PDB file of C-alpha atoms and ligand atoms in Angstrom:
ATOM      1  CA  UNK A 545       0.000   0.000   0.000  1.00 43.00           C
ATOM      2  CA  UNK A 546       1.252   3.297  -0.823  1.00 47.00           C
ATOM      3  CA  UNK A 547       2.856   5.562   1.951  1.00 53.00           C
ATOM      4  CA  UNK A 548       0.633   8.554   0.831  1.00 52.00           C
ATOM      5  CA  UNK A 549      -2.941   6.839   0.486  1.00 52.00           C
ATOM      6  CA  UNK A 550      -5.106   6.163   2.865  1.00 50.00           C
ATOM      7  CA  UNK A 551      -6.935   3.565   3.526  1.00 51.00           C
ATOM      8  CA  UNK A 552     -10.186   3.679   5.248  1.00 52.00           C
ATOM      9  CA  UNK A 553     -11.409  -0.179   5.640  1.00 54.00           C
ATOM     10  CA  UNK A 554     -11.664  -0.866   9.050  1.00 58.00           C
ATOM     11  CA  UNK A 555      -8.891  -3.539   9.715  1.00 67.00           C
ATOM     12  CA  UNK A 556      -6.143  -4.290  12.302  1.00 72.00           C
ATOM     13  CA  UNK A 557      -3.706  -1.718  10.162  1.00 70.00           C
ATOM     14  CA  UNK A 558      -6.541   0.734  10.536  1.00 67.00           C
ATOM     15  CA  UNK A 559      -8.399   0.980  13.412  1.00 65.00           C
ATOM     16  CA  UNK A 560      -9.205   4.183  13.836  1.00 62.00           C
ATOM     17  CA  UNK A 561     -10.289   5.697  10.077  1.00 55.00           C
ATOM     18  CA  UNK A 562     -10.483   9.286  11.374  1.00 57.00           C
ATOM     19  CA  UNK A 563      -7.784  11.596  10.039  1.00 62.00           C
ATOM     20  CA  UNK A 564      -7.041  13.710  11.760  1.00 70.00           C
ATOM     21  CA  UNK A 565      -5.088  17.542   9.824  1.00 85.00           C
ATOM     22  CA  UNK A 566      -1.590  17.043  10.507  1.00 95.00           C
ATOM     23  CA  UNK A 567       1.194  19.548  11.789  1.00 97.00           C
ATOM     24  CA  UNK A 568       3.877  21.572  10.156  1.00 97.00           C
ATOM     25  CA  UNK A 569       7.346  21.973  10.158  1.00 98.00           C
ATOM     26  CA  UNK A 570       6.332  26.082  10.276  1.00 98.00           C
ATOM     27  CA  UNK A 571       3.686  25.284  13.170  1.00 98.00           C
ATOM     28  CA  UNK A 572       6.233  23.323  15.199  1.00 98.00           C
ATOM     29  CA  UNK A 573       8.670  26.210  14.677  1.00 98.00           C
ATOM     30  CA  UNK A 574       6.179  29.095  15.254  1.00 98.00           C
ATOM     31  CA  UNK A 575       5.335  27.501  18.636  1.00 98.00           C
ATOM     32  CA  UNK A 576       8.396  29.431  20.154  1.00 98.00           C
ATOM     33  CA  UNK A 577       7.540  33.770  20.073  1.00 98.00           C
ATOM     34  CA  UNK A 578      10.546  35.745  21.426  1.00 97.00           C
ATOM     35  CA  UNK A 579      11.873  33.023  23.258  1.00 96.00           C
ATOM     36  CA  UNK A 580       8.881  31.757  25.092  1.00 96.00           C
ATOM     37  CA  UNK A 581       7.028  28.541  24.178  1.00 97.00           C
ATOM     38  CA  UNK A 582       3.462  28.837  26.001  1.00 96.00           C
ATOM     39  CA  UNK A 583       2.737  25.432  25.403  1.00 97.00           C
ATOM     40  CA  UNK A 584       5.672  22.922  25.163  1.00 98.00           C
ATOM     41  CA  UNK A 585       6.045  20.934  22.184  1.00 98.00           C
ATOM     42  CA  UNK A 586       5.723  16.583  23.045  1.00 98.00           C
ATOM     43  CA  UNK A 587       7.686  14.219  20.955  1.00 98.00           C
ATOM     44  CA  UNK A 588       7.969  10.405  21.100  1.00 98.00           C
ATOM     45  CA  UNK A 589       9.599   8.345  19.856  1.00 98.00           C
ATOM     46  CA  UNK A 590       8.211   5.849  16.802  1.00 98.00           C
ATOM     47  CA  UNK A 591       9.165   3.047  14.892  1.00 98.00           C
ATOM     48  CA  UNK A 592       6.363   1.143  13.974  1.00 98.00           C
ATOM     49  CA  UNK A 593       2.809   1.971  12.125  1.00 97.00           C
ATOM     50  CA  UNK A 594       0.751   0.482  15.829  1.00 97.00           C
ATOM     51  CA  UNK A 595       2.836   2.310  17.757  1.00 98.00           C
ATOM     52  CA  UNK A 596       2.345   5.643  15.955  1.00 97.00           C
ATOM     53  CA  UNK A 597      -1.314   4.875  15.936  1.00 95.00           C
ATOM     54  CA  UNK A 598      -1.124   5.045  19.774  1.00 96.00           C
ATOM     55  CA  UNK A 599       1.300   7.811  20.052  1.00 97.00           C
ATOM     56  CA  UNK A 600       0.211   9.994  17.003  1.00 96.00           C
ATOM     57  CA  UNK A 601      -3.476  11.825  18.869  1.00 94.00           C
ATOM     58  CA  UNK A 602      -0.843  12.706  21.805  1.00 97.00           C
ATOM     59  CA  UNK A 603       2.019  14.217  20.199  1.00 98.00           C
ATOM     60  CA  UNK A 604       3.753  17.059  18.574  1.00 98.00           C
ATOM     61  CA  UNK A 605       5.996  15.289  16.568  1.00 98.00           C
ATOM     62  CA  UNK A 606       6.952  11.665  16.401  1.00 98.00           C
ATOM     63  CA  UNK A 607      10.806  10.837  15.760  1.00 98.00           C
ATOM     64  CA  UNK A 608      11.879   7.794  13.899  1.00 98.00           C
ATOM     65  CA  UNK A 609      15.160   7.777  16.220  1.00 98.00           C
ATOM     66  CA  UNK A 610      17.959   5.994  15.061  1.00 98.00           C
ATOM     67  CA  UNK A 611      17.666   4.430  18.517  1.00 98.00           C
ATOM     68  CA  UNK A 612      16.016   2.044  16.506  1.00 98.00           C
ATOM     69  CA  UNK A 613      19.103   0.152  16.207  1.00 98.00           C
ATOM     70  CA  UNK A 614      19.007  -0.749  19.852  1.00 97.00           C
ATOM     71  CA  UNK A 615      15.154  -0.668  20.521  1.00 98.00           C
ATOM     72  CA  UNK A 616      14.214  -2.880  17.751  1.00 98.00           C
ATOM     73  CA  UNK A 617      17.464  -4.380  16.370  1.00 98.00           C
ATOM     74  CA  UNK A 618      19.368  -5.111  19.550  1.00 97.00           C
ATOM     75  CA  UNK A 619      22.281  -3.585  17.685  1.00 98.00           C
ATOM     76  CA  UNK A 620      24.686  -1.983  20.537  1.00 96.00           C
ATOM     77  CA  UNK A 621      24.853   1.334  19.496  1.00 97.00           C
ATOM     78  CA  UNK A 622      23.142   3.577  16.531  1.00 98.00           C
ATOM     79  CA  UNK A 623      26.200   3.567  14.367  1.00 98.00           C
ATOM     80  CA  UNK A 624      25.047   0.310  12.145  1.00 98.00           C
ATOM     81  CA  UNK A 625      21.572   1.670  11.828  1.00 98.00           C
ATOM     82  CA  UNK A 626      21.310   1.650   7.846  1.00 98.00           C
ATOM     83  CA  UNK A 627      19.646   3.769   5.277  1.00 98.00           C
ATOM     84  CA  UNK A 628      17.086   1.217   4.470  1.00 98.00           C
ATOM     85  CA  UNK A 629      16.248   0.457   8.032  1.00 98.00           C
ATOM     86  CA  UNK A 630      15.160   4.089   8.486  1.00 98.00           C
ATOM     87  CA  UNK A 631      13.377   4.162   5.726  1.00 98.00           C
ATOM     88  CA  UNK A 632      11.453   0.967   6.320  1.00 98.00           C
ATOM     89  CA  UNK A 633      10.331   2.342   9.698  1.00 98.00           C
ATOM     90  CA  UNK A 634      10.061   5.602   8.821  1.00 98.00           C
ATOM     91  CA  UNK A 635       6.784   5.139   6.331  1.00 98.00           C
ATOM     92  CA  UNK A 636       5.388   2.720   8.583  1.00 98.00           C
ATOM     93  CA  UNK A 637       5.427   5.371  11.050  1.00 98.00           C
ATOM     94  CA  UNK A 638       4.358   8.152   8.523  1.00 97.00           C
ATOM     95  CA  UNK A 639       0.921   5.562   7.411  1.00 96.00           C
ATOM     96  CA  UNK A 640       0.283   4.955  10.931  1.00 95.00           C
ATOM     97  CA  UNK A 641       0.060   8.855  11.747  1.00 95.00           C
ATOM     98  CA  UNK A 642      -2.133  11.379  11.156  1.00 95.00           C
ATOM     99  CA  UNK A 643      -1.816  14.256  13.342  1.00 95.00           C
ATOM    100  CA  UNK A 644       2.169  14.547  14.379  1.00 97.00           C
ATOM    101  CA  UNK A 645       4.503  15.540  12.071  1.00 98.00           C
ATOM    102  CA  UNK A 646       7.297  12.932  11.452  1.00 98.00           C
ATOM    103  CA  UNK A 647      10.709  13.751  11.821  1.00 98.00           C
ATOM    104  CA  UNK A 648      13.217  10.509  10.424  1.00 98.00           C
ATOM    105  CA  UNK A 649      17.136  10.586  11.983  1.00 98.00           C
ATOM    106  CA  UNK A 650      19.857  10.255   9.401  1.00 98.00           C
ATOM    107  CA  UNK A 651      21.810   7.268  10.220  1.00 98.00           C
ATOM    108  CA  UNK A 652      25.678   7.446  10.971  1.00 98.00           C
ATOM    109  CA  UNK A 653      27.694   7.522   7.848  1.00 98.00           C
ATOM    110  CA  UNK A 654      24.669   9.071   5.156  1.00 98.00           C
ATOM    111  CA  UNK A 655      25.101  12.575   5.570  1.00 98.00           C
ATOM    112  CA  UNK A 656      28.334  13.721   7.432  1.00 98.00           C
ATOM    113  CA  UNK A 657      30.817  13.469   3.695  1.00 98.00           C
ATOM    114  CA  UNK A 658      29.380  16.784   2.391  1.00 98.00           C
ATOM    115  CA  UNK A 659      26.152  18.565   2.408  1.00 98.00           C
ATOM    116  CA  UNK A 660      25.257  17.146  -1.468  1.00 98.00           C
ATOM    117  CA  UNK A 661      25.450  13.569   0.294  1.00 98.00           C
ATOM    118  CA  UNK A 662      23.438  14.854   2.956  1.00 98.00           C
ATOM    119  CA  UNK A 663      20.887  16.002   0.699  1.00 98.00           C
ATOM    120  CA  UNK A 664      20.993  12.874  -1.312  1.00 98.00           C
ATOM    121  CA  UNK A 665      20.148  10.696   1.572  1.00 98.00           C
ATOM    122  CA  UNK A 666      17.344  13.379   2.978  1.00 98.00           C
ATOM    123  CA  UNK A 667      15.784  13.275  -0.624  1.00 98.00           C
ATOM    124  CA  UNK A 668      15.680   9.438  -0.445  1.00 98.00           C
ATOM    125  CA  UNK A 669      14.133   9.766   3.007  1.00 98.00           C
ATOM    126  CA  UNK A 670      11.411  12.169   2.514  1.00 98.00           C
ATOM    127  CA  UNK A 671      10.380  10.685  -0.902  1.00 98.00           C
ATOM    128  CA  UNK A 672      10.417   7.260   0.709  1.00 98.00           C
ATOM    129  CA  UNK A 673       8.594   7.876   3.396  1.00 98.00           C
ATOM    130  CA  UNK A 674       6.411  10.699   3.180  1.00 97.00           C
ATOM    131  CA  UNK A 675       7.972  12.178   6.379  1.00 98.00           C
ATOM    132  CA  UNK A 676       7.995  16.238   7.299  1.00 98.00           C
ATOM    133  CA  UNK A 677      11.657  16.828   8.161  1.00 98.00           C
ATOM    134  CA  UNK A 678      14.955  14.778   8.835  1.00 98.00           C
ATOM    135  CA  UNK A 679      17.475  14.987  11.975  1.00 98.00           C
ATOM    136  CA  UNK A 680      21.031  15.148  12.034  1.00 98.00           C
ATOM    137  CA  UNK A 681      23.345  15.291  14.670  1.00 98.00           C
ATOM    138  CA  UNK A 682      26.102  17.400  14.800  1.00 98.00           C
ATOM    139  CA  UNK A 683      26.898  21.319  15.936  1.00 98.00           C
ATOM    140  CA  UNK A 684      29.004  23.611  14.145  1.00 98.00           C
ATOM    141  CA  UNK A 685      30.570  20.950  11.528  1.00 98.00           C
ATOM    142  CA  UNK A 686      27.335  20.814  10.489  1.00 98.00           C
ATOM    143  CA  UNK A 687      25.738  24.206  10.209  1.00 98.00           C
ATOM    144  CA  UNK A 688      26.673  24.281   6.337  1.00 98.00           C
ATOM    145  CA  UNK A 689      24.859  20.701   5.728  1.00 98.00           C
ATOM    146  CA  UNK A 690      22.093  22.350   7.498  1.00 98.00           C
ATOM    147  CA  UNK A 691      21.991  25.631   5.641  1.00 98.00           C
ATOM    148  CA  UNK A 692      22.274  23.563   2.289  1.00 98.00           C
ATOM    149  CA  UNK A 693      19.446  20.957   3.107  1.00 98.00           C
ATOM    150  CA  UNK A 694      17.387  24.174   4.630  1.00 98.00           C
ATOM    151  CA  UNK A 695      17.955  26.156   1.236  1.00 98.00           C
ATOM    152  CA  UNK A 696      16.627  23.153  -0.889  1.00 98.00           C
ATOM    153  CA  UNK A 697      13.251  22.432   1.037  1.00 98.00           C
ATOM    154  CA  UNK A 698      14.616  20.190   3.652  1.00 98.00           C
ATOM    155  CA  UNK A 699      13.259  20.843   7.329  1.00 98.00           C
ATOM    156  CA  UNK A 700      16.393  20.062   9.756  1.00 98.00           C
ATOM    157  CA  UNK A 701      16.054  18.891  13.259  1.00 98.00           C
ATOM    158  CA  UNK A 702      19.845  19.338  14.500  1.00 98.00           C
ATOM    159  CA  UNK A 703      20.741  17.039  17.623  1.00 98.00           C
ATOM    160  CA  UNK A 704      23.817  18.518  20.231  1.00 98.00           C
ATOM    161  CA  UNK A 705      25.064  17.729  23.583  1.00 98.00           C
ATOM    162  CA  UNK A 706      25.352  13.837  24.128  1.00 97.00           C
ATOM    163  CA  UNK A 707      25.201  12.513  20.378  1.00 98.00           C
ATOM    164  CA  UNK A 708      25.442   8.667  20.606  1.00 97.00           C
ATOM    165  CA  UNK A 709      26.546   8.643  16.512  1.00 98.00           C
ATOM    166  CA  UNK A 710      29.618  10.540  18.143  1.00 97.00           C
ATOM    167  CA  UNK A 711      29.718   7.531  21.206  1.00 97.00           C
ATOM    168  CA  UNK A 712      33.452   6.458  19.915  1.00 97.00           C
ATOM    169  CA  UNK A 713      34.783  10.027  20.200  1.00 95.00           C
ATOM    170  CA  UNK A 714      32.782  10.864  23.159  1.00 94.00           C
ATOM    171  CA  UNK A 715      34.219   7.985  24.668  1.00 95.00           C
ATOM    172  CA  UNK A 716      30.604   6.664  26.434  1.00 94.00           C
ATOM    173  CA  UNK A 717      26.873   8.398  26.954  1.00 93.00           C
ATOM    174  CA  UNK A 718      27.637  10.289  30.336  1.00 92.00           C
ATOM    175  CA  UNK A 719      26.658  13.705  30.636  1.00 92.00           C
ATOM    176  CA  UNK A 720      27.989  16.550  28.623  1.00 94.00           C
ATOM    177  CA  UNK A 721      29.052  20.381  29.395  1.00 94.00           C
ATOM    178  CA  UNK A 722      30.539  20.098  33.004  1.00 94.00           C
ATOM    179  CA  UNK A 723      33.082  22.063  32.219  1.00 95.00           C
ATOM    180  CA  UNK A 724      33.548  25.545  30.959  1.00 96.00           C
ATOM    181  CA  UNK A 725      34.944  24.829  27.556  1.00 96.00           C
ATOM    182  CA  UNK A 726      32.463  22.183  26.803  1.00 96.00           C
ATOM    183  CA  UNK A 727      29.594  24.010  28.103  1.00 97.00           C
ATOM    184  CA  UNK A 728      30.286  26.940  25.698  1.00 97.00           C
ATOM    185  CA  UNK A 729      31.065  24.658  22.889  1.00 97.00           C
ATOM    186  CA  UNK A 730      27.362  23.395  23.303  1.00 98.00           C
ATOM    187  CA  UNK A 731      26.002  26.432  23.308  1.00 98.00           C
ATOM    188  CA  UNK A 732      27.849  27.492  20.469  1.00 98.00           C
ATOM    189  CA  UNK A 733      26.769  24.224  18.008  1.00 98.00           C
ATOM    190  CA  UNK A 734      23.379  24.589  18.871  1.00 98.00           C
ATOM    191  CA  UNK A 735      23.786  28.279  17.569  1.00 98.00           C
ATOM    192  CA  UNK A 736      25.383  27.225  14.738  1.00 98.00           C
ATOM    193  CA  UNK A 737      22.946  25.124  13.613  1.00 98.00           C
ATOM    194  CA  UNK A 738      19.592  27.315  14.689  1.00 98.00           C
ATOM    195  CA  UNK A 739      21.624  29.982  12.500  1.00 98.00           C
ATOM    196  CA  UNK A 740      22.014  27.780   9.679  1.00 98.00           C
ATOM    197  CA  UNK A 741      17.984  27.226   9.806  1.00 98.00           C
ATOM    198  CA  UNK A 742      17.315  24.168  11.947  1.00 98.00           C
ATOM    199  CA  UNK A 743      13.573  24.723  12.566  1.00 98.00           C
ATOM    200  CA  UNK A 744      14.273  23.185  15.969  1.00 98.00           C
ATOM    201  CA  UNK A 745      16.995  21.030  17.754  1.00 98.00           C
ATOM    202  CA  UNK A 746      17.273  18.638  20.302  1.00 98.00           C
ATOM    203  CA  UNK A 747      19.729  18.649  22.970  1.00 98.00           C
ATOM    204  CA  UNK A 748      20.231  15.475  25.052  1.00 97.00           C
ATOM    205  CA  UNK A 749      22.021  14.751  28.082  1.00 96.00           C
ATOM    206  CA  UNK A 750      23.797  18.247  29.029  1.00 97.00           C
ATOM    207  CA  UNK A 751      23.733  19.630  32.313  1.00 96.00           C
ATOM    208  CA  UNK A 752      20.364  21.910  33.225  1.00 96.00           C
ATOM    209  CA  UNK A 753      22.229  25.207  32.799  1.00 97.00           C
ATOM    210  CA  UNK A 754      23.725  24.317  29.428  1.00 97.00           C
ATOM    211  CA  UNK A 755      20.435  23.653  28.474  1.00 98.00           C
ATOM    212  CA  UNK A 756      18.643  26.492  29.556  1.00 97.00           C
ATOM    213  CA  UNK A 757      21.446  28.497  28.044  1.00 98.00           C
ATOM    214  CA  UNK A 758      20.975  26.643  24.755  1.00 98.00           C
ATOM    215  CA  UNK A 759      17.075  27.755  25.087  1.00 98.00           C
ATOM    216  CA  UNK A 760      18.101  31.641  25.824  1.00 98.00           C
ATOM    217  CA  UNK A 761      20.312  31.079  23.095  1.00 98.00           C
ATOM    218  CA  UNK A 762      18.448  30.222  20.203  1.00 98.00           C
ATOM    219  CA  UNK A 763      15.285  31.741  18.310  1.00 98.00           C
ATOM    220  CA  UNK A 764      13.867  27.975  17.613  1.00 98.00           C
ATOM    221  CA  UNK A 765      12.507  25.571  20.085  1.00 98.00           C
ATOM    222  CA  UNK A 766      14.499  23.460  22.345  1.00 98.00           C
ATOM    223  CA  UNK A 767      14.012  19.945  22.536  1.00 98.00           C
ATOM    224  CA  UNK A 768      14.996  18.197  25.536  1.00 98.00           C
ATOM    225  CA  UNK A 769      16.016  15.022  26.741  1.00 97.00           C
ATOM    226  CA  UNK A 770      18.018  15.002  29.565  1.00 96.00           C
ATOM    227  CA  UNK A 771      18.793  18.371  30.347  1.00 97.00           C
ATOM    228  CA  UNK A 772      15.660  20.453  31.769  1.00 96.00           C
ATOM    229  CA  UNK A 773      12.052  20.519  31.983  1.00 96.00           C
ATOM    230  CA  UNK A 774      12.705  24.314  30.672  1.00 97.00           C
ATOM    231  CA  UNK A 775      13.727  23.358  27.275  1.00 98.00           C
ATOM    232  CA  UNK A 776      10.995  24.226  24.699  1.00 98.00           C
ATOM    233  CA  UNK A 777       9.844  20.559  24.557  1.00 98.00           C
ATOM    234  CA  UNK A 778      10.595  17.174  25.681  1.00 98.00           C
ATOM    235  CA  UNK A 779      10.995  13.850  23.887  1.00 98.00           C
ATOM    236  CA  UNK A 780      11.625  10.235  25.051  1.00 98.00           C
ATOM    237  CA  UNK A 781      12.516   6.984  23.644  1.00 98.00           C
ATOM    238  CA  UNK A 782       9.113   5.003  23.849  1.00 98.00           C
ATOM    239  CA  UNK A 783      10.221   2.248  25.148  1.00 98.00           C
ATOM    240  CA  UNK A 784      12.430   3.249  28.068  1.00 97.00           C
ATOM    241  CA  UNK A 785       9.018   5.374  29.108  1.00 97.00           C
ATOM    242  CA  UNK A 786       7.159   2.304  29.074  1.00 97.00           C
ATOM    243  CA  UNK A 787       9.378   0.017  31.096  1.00 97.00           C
ATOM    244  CA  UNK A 788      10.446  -1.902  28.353  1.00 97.00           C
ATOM    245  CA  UNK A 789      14.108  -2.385  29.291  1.00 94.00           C
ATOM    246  CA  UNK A 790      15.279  -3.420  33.026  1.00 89.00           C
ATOM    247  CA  UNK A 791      17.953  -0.280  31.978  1.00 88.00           C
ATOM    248  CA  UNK A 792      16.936   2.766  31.296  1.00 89.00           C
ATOM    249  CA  UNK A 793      19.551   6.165  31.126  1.00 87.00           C
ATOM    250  CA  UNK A 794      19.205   7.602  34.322  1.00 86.00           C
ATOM    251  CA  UNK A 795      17.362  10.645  33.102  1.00 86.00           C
ATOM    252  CA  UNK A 796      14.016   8.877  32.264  1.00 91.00           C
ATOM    253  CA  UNK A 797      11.273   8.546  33.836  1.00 93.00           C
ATOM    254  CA  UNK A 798       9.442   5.516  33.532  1.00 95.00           C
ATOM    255  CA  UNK A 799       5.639   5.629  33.336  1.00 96.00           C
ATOM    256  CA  UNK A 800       4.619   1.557  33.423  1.00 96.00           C
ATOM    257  CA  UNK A 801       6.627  -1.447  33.623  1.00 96.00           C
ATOM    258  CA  UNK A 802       5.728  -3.277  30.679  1.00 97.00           C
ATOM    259  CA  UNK A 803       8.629  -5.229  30.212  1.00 97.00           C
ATOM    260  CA  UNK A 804       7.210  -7.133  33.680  1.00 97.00           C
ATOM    261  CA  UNK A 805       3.224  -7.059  32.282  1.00 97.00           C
ATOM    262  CA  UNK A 806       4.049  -8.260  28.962  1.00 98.00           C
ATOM    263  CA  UNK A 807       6.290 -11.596  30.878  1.00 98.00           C
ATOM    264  CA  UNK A 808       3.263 -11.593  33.271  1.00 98.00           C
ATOM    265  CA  UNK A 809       0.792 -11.939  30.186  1.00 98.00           C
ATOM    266  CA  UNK A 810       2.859 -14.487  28.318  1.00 98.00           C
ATOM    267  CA  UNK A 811       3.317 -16.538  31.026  1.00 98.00           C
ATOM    268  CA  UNK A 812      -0.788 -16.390  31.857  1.00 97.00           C
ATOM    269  CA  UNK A 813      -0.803 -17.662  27.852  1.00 96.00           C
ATOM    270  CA  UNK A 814       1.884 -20.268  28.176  1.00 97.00           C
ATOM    271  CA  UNK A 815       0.451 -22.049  31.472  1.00 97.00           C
ATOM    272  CA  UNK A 816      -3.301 -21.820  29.556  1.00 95.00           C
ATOM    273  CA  UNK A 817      -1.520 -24.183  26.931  1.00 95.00           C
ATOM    274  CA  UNK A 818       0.192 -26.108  28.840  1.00 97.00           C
ATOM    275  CA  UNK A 819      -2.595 -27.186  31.001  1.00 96.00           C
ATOM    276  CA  UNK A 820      -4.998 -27.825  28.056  1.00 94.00           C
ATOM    277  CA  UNK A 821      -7.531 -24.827  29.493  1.00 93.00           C
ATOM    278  CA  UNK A 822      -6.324 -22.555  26.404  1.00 87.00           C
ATOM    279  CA  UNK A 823     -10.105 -21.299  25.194  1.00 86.00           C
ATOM    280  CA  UNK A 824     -11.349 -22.098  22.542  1.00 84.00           C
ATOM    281  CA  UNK A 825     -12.714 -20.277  19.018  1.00 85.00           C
ATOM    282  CA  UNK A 826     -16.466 -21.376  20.630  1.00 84.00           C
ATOM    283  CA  UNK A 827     -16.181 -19.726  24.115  1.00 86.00           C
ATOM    284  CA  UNK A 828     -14.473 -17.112  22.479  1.00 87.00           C
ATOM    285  CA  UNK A 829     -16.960 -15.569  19.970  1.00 83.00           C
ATOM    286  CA  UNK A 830     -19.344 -13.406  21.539  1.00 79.00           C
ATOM    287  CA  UNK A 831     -22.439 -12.457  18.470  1.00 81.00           C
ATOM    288  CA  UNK A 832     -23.116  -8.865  18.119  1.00 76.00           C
ATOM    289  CA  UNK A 833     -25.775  -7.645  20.302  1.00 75.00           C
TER     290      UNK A 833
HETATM  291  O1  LIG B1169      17.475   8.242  18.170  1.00 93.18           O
HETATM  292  C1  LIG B1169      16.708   8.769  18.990  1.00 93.18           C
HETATM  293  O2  LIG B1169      15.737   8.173  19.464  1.00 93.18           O
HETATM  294  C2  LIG B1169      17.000  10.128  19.396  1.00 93.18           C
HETATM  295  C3  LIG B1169      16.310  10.634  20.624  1.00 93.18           C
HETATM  296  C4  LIG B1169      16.930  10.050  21.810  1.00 93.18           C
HETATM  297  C5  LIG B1169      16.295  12.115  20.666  1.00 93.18           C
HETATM  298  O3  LIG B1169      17.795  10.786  18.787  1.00 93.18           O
END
């Protein structure tokens, strides 16, 4: 089924056949007015069309994270996330949503050569998928990728602070901008970038000032994760909100423990066929009133 139609049959892929208008990249952007964002902007993450459906009537935006890799690929770390995987999840996210607009990560090693290869693998992405905007992580290095996806009709998320693409040079995920250098080099990328026409950024796992600095600092909104409930917006990875994972960064909050209520429900399942009581298609089907 094409990325772009929709289809209205009532169906487990469609549940709900009641589109909803979605969002802008100029909406998301025009949410911040001199600085202030009345009402913060709520991202999730997404990587499947049944998840989106779920997420989609609560959310700003919905990011296909790279984080993928590790979420749904138990790949340990982002950098072997491929084009194609990203673009697989990316339109199943884009046809399960109807409201949030859908921002897809470029994966380590498609974009950082020169802005023409960045805007080679953002055309492929968008025309793939059907998705609003791509993100890129990166600060100053990549202000002219930004400016030169931004001048040909790309919407950029940029990405600073704790980049896990840069976890080999970073050395591991702890917390960025303790010290005075690095805290002004953070500001400084996410200015870089907001100057080069990001229409918003996300900054993960920076100290609260550096982050509220970075939201002083720039004219677009703030994403956080990590670093304060003052940023313009928050986002999460889905699953580490849900309890998915027994380890979560230490930043998250965790709303459920589903990792325990999903072993809970397949071990219900599992002792129902063991012990012969698993019902039947009979007891099962209740006739329409
Ligand atoms: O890949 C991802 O999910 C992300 C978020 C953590 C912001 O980049």
């Amino acid at each position: 089924m094409s990325t772009f139609q929709l289809d209205t049959a009532i169906s487990r892929a469609h549940p709900t056949p009641a589109p909803m208008k979605r969002l802008t990249v100029p909406a998301i952007q025009a949410r911040k007015v001199d600085g202030t964002t009345t009402e913060p902007l709520v991202m999730l993450t997404a990587y499947t069309a049944r998840m989106a459906q779920l997420l989609d009537p609560h959310c700003d935006m919905l990011l296909v994270g790279d984080s993928l890799g590790q979420v749904i690929y138990g790949l340990p770390s982002t950098l072997p996330v491929s084009l194609d995987m990203m673009c697989a999840h990316g339109s199943a996210v884009v046809r399960g949503s109807y409201h949030a607009v859908v921002i897809i990560d470029l994966p380590f090693g498609s974009y950082e050569a020169s802005p023409q290869a960045a805007f080679e693998t953002s055309a492929r992405v968008l025309k793939e998928t059907g998705a609003a905007a791509v993100k890129l992580e990166g600060g100053e290095a990549m202000a002219e990728t930004v400016a030169f996806l931004a001048a040909r009709g790309v919407p950029v998320m940029g990405h600073v602070g704790l980049t896990p693409q840069a976890v080999n040079a970073l050395g591991g995920y702890a917390a960025r901008g303790r010290g005075d250098a690095e805290a002004a080099k953070i500001v400084a990328d996410a200015r870089a970038v907001a100057e080069a026409g990001a229409f918003a950024i996300v900054i993960e796992g920076v100290v609260e000032p550096v982050a509220e600095a970075v939201v002083a600092a720039v004219a677009c909104p703030v994403i956080g994760i990590g670093a304060s409930a003052k940023c313009d917006g928050q986002v999460l990875v889905t699953d580490d909100m849900l309890g998915l994972f027994e380890r979560t960064p230490r930043f998250v909050k965790r709303y459920d423990e589903l990792a325990q209520r999903i072993s809970g429900v397949a071990a219900h399942y599992a002792g129902e066929v063991r012990s012969r009581s698993f019902p039947t298609a009979d007891q099962l089907y209740k006739p329409k009133p």
